[in-house]
Coordinates of C-alpha atoms in Angstrom, one line a residue:
M1455 CA 5.6 -28.3 -1.6
P1456 CA 2.4 -27.4 -3.5
R1457 CA 2.6 -27.5 -7.3
R1458 CA 1.6 -23.8 -7.5
V1459 CA 4.6 -22.8 -5.3
I1460 CA 7.0 -25.0 -7.4
I1461 CA 5.8 -23.3 -10.6
T1462 CA 6.1 -19.9 -9.1
F1463 CA 9.7 -20.6 -8.0
A1464 CA 10.5 -22.0 -11.4
V1465 CA 9.2 -18.9 -13.2
I1466 CA 11.1 -16.6 -10.8
G1467 CA 14.2 -18.7 -11.3
V1468 CA 14.1 -18.4 -15.1
L1469 CA 13.6 -14.7 -14.8
L1470 CA 16.6 -14.4 -12.4
I1471 CA 18.8 -16.3 -14.8
I1472 CA 17.9 -14.3 -17.9
S1473 CA 18.1 -10.9 -16.1
E1474 CA 21.4 -11.8 -14.6
Y1475 CA 22.8 -12.9 -17.9
Y1476 CA 21.9 -9.6 -19.6
T1477 CA 23.1 -7.5 -16.7
F1478 CA 26.4 -9.4 -16.7
Q1479 CA 26.9 -8.8 -20.4
A1480 CA 25.9 -5.1 -20.0
L1481 CA 28.5 -4.6 -17.3
K1482 CA 31.1 -6.5 -19.3
T1483 CA 30.4 -4.3 -22.4
A1484 CA 29.9 -0.9 -20.8
T1485 CA 32.7 -0.7 -18.2
K1486 CA 36.4 -1.4 -18.0
I1487 CA 36.2 -2.4 -14.4
K1488 CA 36.5 -6.2 -14.9
A1489 CA 35.7 -7.1 -11.3
L1490 CA 32.5 -5.1 -11.2
K1491 CA 30.4 -7.7 -13.0
W1492 CA 31.5 -10.4 -10.7
V1493 CA 30.9 -8.3 -7.6
V1494 CA 27.4 -7.5 -8.7
L1495 CA 26.7 -11.2 -9.5
F1496 CA 28.0 -12.3 -6.1
I1497 CA 25.8 -9.8 -4.2
S1498 CA 22.8 -10.8 -6.3
L1499 CA 23.3 -14.5 -5.6
L1500 CA 23.5 -13.7 -1.9
I1501 CA 20.2 -11.8 -2.0
Y1502 CA 18.5 -14.5 -4.1
G1503 CA 19.7 -17.2 -1.8
H1504 CA 18.5 -15.3 1.3
F1505 CA 15.1 -14.8 -0.2
F1506 CA 14.6 -18.5 -1.2
Y1507 CA 15.9 -19.6 2.1
T1508 CA 13.5 -17.3 4.0
V1509 CA 10.5 -18.4 2.0
S1510 CA 11.2 -22.1 2.1
S1511 CA 11.9 -22.1 5.8
M1512 CA 9.2 -19.7 7.0
N1513 CA 6.2 -21.0 8.9
R1514 CA 2.9 -19.7 7.4
G1515 CA 1.6 -19.7 10.9
D1516 CA 4.0 -16.8 11.6
G1517 CA 2.3 -14.6 9.0
Q1518 CA 4.3 -12.0 7.1
T1519 CA 7.2 -11.3 9.4
V1520 CA 9.6 -8.3 9.2
T1521 CA 12.3 -10.8 8.1
F1522 CA 10.2 -11.9 5.1
Q1523 CA 9.5 -8.3 4.2
W1524 CA 13.1 -7.4 4.1
A1525 CA 14.0 -10.5 2.1
F1526 CA 11.3 -9.5 -0.4
G1527 CA 12.5 -5.9 -0.4
W1528 CA 16.1 -6.8 -1.2
L1529 CA 14.8 -9.2 -3.9
L1530 CA 13.0 -6.3 -5.6
I1531 CA 16.0 -4.0 -5.2
A1532 CA 18.3 -6.6 -6.9
L1533 CA 15.8 -7.8 -9.5
V1534 CA 13.8 -4.8 -10.8
P1535 CA 16.8 -2.8 -12.2
K1536 CA 18.0 -5.9 -14.0
I1537 CA 14.7 -6.5 -15.5
V1538 CA 15.0 -3.0 -17.0
V1539 CA 18.4 -3.9 -18.5
M1540 CA 17.0 -7.3 -19.7
L1541 CA 14.1 -5.7 -21.6
L1542 CA 16.2 -3.0 -23.3
L1543 CA 19.0 -5.4 -24.4
F1544 CA 16.6 -8.2 -25.3
G1545 CA 14.7 -5.7 -27.6
E1546 CA 18.0 -4.9 -29.2
D1547 CA 18.7 -8.6 -29.7
V1548 CA 15.4 -9.0 -31.4
V1549 CA 16.2 -6.1 -33.8
R1550 CA 19.6 -7.8 -34.5
W1551 CA 18.0 -11.1 -35.2
V1552 CA 15.6 -9.5 -37.6
Q1553 CA 18.4 -7.7 -39.4
R1554 CA 20.4 -11.0 -39.7
W1555 CA 17.3 -12.7 -41.1
F1556 CA 16.9 -10.0 -43.8
S1557 CA 20.6 -10.1 -44.6
F1558 CA 20.3 -13.8 -45.4
F1559 CA 18.1 -12.8 -48.4
T1560 CA 19.7 -9.4 -49.3
S1561 CA 23.3 -10.2 -48.6
E1562 CA 23.6 -6.9 -46.8
V1563 CA 25.1 -6.8 -43.3
K1564 CA 24.8 -3.5 -41.4
P1565 CA 27.7 -2.8 -39.0
L1566 CA 26.8 -3.0 -35.3
T1567 CA 30.0 -1.8 -33.9
G1568 CA 29.5 0.5 -30.9
R1569 CA 25.7 0.1 -30.8
R1570 CA 25.8 -2.7 -28.1
K1571 CA 28.1 -0.6 -25.9
F1572 CA 25.9 2.4 -26.2
L1573 CA 22.7 0.5 -25.4
S1574 CA 24.4 -1.3 -22.5
Q1575 CA 25.4 2.1 -21.0
L1576 CA 21.9 3.4 -21.7
A1577 CA 20.3 0.4 -20.1
L1578 CA 22.5 0.6 -17.0
G1579 CA 21.8 4.3 -16.7
I1580 CA 18.0 3.8 -16.9
A1581 CA 18.2 0.9 -14.4
A1582 CA 19.9 3.2 -11.9
I1583 CA 16.6 5.1 -11.5
P1584 CA 14.5 2.3 -10.1
L1585 CA 17.6 1.1 -8.1
A1586 CA 17.9 4.5 -6.4
S1587 CA 14.2 4.8 -5.9
L1588 CA 13.8 1.4 -4.3
L1589 CA 16.7 2.1 -2.0
Y1590 CA 15.3 5.4 -1.0
G1591 CA 11.9 3.8 -0.5
V1592 CA 13.0 1.2 2.0
F1593 CA 15.3 3.5 4.1
K1594 CA 13.5 6.9 3.8
G1595 CA 10.3 6.8 1.8
K1596 CA 8.2 4.7 4.1
F1597 CA 8.6 7.4 6.8
N1598 CA 8.1 10.4 4.4
Y1599 CA 4.8 11.3 6.0
K1600 CA 2.6 13.8 4.1
V1601 CA -0.3 15.8 5.5
I1602 CA -2.9 16.2 2.8
K1603 CA -5.7 18.7 3.5
Y1604 CA -9.2 19.1 2.1
Q1605 CA -12.1 21.5 2.7
L1606 CA -15.4 19.9 1.9
K1607 CA -18.7 21.8 1.7
F1608 CA -22.1 20.3 2.4
K1609 CA -25.5 22.0 2.3
D1610 CA -26.9 19.6 4.9
L1611 CA -24.0 19.9 7.4
P1612 CA -25.3 21.1 10.8
E1613 CA -24.2 24.6 11.4
A1614 CA -22.5 23.7 14.7
F1615 CA -20.1 21.5 12.7
D1616 CA -19.0 24.2 10.4
G1617 CA -15.2 24.3 10.6
V1618 CA -14.8 21.0 12.5
T1619 CA -11.7 19.1 11.4
I1620 CA -11.0 15.4 11.1
S1621 CA -7.7 13.6 10.9
H1622 CA -8.1 10.5 8.9
I1623 CA -5.5 7.7 9.3
T1624 CA -5.5 4.1 8.2
D1625 CA -3.5 1.0 7.7
I1626 CA -1.0 1.2 10.6
H1627 CA 0.3 -2.3 10.1
S1628 CA 2.2 -2.3 13.3
G1629 CA 3.7 -5.8 12.6
S1630 CA 5.9 -4.1 9.9
F1631 CA 7.4 -1.4 12.1
D1632 CA 11.1 -1.4 12.7
N1633 CA 12.0 2.2 13.8
K1634 CA 10.4 3.7 16.9
E1635 CA 11.9 7.2 16.4
K1636 CA 10.3 7.5 12.9
I1637 CA 6.9 6.1 14.0
Q1638 CA 6.9 8.5 17.0
Y1639 CA 7.5 11.4 14.5
G1640 CA 4.4 10.2 12.5
V1641 CA 2.3 10.1 15.7
D1642 CA 3.5 13.5 16.7
L1643 CA 2.6 14.8 13.2
I1644 CA -1.0 13.6 13.6
N1645 CA -1.2 15.5 17.0
E1646 CA 0.3 18.6 15.4
Q1647 CA -2.8 18.9 13.2
Q1648 CA -4.9 19.5 16.4
S1649 CA -8.0 18.1 14.7
D1650 CA -11.3 17.9 16.6
I1651 CA -11.8 14.2 15.7
I1652 CA -9.4 11.4 14.7
L1653 CA -10.8 8.5 12.6
F1654 CA -8.9 5.3 11.9
T1655 CA -10.1 3.0 9.1
G1656 CA -8.6 -0.4 9.8
D1657 CA -5.6 -2.7 9.6
I1658 CA -4.0 -1.9 12.9
V1659 CA -1.8 -5.1 12.6
N1660 CA -0.6 -7.4 9.9
N1661 CA -2.1 -10.5 11.5
F1662 CA -1.5 -10.9 15.2
A1663 CA -2.7 -8.9 18.2
Y1664 CA 0.8 -9.0 19.9
E1665 CA 2.2 -7.0 16.9
M1666 CA 0.8 -3.9 18.5
D1667 CA 2.1 -4.5 22.1
D1668 CA 5.2 -2.3 21.8
W1669 CA 3.3 0.5 20.1
I1670 CA 0.2 0.9 22.4
P1671 CA 1.9 3.6 24.6
M1672 CA 2.9 5.6 21.6
F1673 CA -0.5 5.5 19.8
S1674 CA -2.2 6.2 23.1
E1675 CA -0.7 9.7 22.8
L1676 CA -3.1 10.6 20.0
K1677 CA -5.5 13.4 21.1
A1678 CA -8.8 14.7 19.7
P1679 CA -11.2 16.7 21.9
M1680 CA -14.4 15.4 20.1
G1681 CA -13.3 11.7 20.1
K1682 CA -11.3 9.0 18.4
Y1683 CA -13.1 6.3 16.5
S1684 CA -12.0 3.2 14.5
I1685 CA -13.0 0.2 12.5
L1686 CA -11.4 -3.1 11.4
G1687 CA -9.6 -3.9 8.2
N1688 CA -9.1 -7.1 6.3
H1689 CA -5.8 -7.9 8.1
D1690 CA -7.4 -7.6 11.5
Y1691 CA -9.3 -10.8 11.2
G1692 CA -6.3 -13.1 11.2
D1693 CA -7.1 -14.6 7.8
Y1694 CA -3.5 -14.6 6.5
S1695 CA -2.1 -17.2 8.8
D1696 CA -2.6 -20.9 9.6
W1697 CA -4.0 -21.4 13.1
K1698 CA -3.6 -24.5 15.2
T1699 CA -7.2 -24.3 16.3
P1700 CA -10.3 -22.1 15.6
E1701 CA -10.1 -21.0 19.2
D1702 CA -6.6 -19.6 18.7
K1703 CA -7.9 -17.5 15.8
K1704 CA -10.9 -16.4 17.8
A1705 CA -8.7 -15.3 20.7
N1706 CA -6.4 -13.4 18.5
F1707 CA -9.4 -11.6 16.9
Q1708 CA -10.6 -10.6 20.3
G1709 CA -7.1 -9.4 21.2
I1710 CA -7.1 -7.2 18.1
K1711 CA -10.5 -5.7 19.0
D1712 CA -9.2 -5.1 22.6
I1713 CA -6.3 -3.0 21.2
H1714 CA -8.6 -0.1 20.2
P1715 CA -9.9 0.9 23.7
K1716 CA -6.3 0.5 25.0
I1717 CA -5.2 3.3 22.7
G1718 CA -8.4 5.4 23.4
F1719 CA -10.4 4.6 20.2
E1720 CA -14.0 3.6 20.2
L1721 CA -14.3 0.6 17.8
L1722 CA -17.4 0.5 15.7
L1723 CA -18.4 -3.0 14.6
N1724 CA -21.3 -2.7 12.2
E1725 CA -22.7 0.0 14.4
H1726 CA -23.0 3.8 14.7
T1727 CA -22.6 6.6 17.2
Y1728 CA -23.5 10.3 17.2
I1729 CA -21.1 13.1 17.7
E1730 CA -22.8 16.1 19.3
K1731 CA -21.9 19.8 19.4
D1732 CA -24.0 22.7 20.6
G1733 CA -27.2 20.7 20.5
Q1734 CA -26.7 19.4 17.0
K1735 CA -25.3 16.0 15.9
I1736 CA -23.8 14.0 13.0
A1737 CA -23.9 10.3 12.6
L1738 CA -20.6 8.3 12.6
I1739 CA -21.2 4.9 11.1
G1740 CA -18.6 2.1 11.1
V1741 CA -18.8 -1.2 9.2
E1742 CA -16.6 -4.2 9.4
N1743 CA -14.5 -5.0 6.4
W1744 CA -16.3 -5.4 3.1
G1745 CA -14.2 -6.1 0.0
K1746 CA -15.2 -7.1 -3.5
G1747 CA -14.7 -10.8 -3.7
F1748 CA -13.5 -11.5 -0.2
N1749 CA -14.4 -10.9 3.5
Q1750 CA -17.7 -9.2 3.3
A1751 CA -18.4 -8.9 7.0
G1752 CA -19.5 -5.3 6.7
D1753 CA -23.3 -4.9 7.1
L1754 CA -24.3 -1.3 6.1
A1755 CA -27.9 -1.8 7.0
L1756 CA -27.2 -3.1 10.4
A1757 CA -24.7 -0.3 11.1
S1758 CA -27.1 2.3 10.0
K1759 CA -30.1 1.0 11.9
G1760 CA -31.6 3.8 14.0
V1761 CA -29.9 6.5 11.9
Q1762 CA -32.3 8.9 10.1
Q1763 CA -32.0 9.6 6.4
E1764 CA -31.8 13.3 6.9
D1765 CA -28.9 13.0 9.3
F1766 CA -25.4 14.0 8.2
K1767 CA -23.4 10.8 7.9
I1768 CA -19.7 9.9 7.9
L1769 CA -19.1 6.3 7.0
L1770 CA -15.9 4.4 8.0
S1771 CA -15.4 1.5 5.6
H1772 CA -11.9 0.0 5.1
D1773 CA -12.1 -1.1 1.5
P1774 CA -13.0 1.6 -1.1
S1775 CA -14.6 -1.1 -3.3
H1776 CA -17.4 -1.0 -0.8
W1777 CA -18.1 2.6 -1.7
E1778 CA -17.9 1.8 -5.4
Y1779 CA -20.3 -1.2 -5.4
K1780 CA -22.6 -0.5 -2.4
V1781 CA -22.4 3.0 -0.9
K1782 CA -22.2 5.8 -3.5
K1783 CA -25.6 5.0 -5.1
D1784 CA -27.4 4.2 -1.8
D1785 CA -30.5 6.3 -1.4
F1786 CA -29.8 6.6 2.3
N1787 CA -27.2 9.2 1.3
Y1788 CA -23.8 8.7 3.0
Q1789 CA -22.3 12.1 2.4
L1790 CA -18.7 11.3 3.3
T1791 CA -16.9 7.9 3.3
L1792 CA -13.4 7.3 4.6
S1793 CA -11.4 4.3 3.4
G1794 CA -7.9 3.0 3.1
H1795 CA -6.7 -0.5 2.2
T1796 CA -5.0 0.1 -1.2
H1797 CA -1.8 1.8 0.1
G1798 CA -1.6 3.0 -3.5
L1799 CA 0.4 -0.3 -3.8
Q1800 CA 3.2 1.8 -2.1
F1801 CA 4.6 2.4 -5.6
G1802 CA 3.7 5.0 -8.2
I1803 CA 4.3 8.5 -9.5
E1804 CA 2.4 11.6 -8.2
I1805 CA 3.0 15.1 -9.2
P1806 CA 0.1 17.3 -8.2
G1807 CA -1.6 18.8 -11.2
W1808 CA 0.4 16.7 -13.6
I1809 CA 0.3 13.0 -13.1
K1810 CA -1.1 10.5 -10.6
W1811 CA -0.4 6.9 -11.5
S1812 CA 0.1 3.6 -9.7
P1813 CA -0.6 -0.1 -10.6
A1814 CA -3.3 0.2 -8.0
K1815 CA -5.5 2.0 -10.5
Y1816 CA -5.9 -1.2 -12.4
V1817 CA -7.3 -2.9 -9.4
Y1818 CA -9.3 -0.2 -7.7
K1819 CA -11.3 2.6 -9.3
Q1820 CA -10.8 4.7 -6.2
W1821 CA -7.2 4.0 -5.1
A1822 CA -5.8 7.2 -3.5
G1823 CA -7.1 10.6 -2.7
L1824 CA -10.5 12.2 -2.8
Y1825 CA -13.3 11.2 -5.2
E1826 CA -16.8 12.6 -5.7
E1827 CA -19.8 11.2 -7.4
F1828 CA -23.5 12.0 -7.0
G1829 CA -22.6 14.7 -4.6
R1830 CA -21.0 12.1 -2.2
Y1831 CA -17.3 11.8 -1.3
V1832 CA -14.9 9.1 -0.5
N1833 CA -11.4 9.7 0.7
V1834 CA -8.9 6.8 0.1
N1835 CA -6.0 7.4 2.5
R1836 CA -2.7 6.0 1.2
G1837 CA -1.9 4.5 4.7
F1838 CA 0.2 5.3 7.6
G1839 CA 2.3 2.1 7.6
Y1840 CA 3.5 -0.4 5.0
H1841 CA 3.1 -4.0 4.2
A1842 CA 4.8 -6.8 2.1
F1843 CA 7.4 -4.4 0.6
P1844 CA 9.2 -2.6 3.5
G1845 CA 9.2 0.7 1.7
R1846 CA 7.3 3.3 -0.3
V1847 CA 8.3 4.7 -3.7
G1848 CA 6.4 7.8 -4.9
I1849 CA 3.3 6.9 -2.8
W1850 CA 4.1 8.4 0.6
P1851 CA 2.5 7.6 4.0
E1852 CA -0.5 9.9 4.6
I1853 CA -2.3 11.8 7.2
T1854 CA -5.5 13.4 5.8
V1855 CA -7.0 16.4 7.4
I1856 CA -10.6 17.2 6.3
E1857 CA -12.3 20.5 7.3
L1858 CA -16.1 20.3 7.2
K1859 CA -17.8 23.5 5.9
K1860 CA -21.4 24.5 5.7
A1861 CA -22.2 25.3 2.1

């Protein structure tokens, strides 16, 4: 086993032991139900054992399976609330140690009777919030589809396209799906928007072309009178698996590209097409994945070759870091860019008009929603599916509907 993996396991192991100790003590102090602390410990040990067994026995060539995702999900459900308890009670221990240190010099000992019980009850009460949130996220939240609508005005939009609507979806991640009824609901919700165009911005699978096999008939039901177009995301290249031969990886990549016409989408691979209406047209440009620091297969110049600067342009680019570092200041003027990739990390807090936060904001400047700079827009869709963690907490799956208007 690689040294890095051993160190990671050791750190996780220490964290588990400390968090379990504090949770055990909190339950012992806060409740009169003596068996409760042992029941919680037993369930936790089962979850930890299942996770470590899954990780140690999995074949990297299989990629990130549904089994791994659920093992990781249950690990977070068991661990995160206990980390909350650990932090609160450890803080109280620090205060107590400081007081004892001062009492050594002052001979004054302040009574602590009742404080530990109160803090234990408080810590368990606060820990119940992430516990309930994570449980909701894995069973309900990942299917809590939201339709988010924008109306964008452009002076240079051809008049024929005034009022044209676009449904933007991204990050299907079909390899994570485990509920056909709920996914069908999401597909039907896309169709209910009755948009003129449907645009998909990558990550149709987790890693393997066969992950989409059972879902092709369902996603073939998507309808848009002016066309359906798509690009690739970072997961569509098969880079997150060990392959027996380069030929196997190449065949898988071709299989993933072949999925798109099977569900009625025109795949744009560093190329463009024109959408025409009433004798006028807009340019639709699709680049392969371009991410800051990895997989920069996207070639904006190649994809735009033959497009005129005065054309109205919609760019499909999976990773929003492409817009930040390459697109938004480009003199060629890409009026609207559609991206995905971040998922909003599938965890955060969003209350419209009040707060919008996720750890994703510390990684991506544009991580969810609509952004505008220099008169140019990028929409970062939060994703249709889910990956790694089999749930969503506060950052719900999204269908974006954009209405184009002539300013």
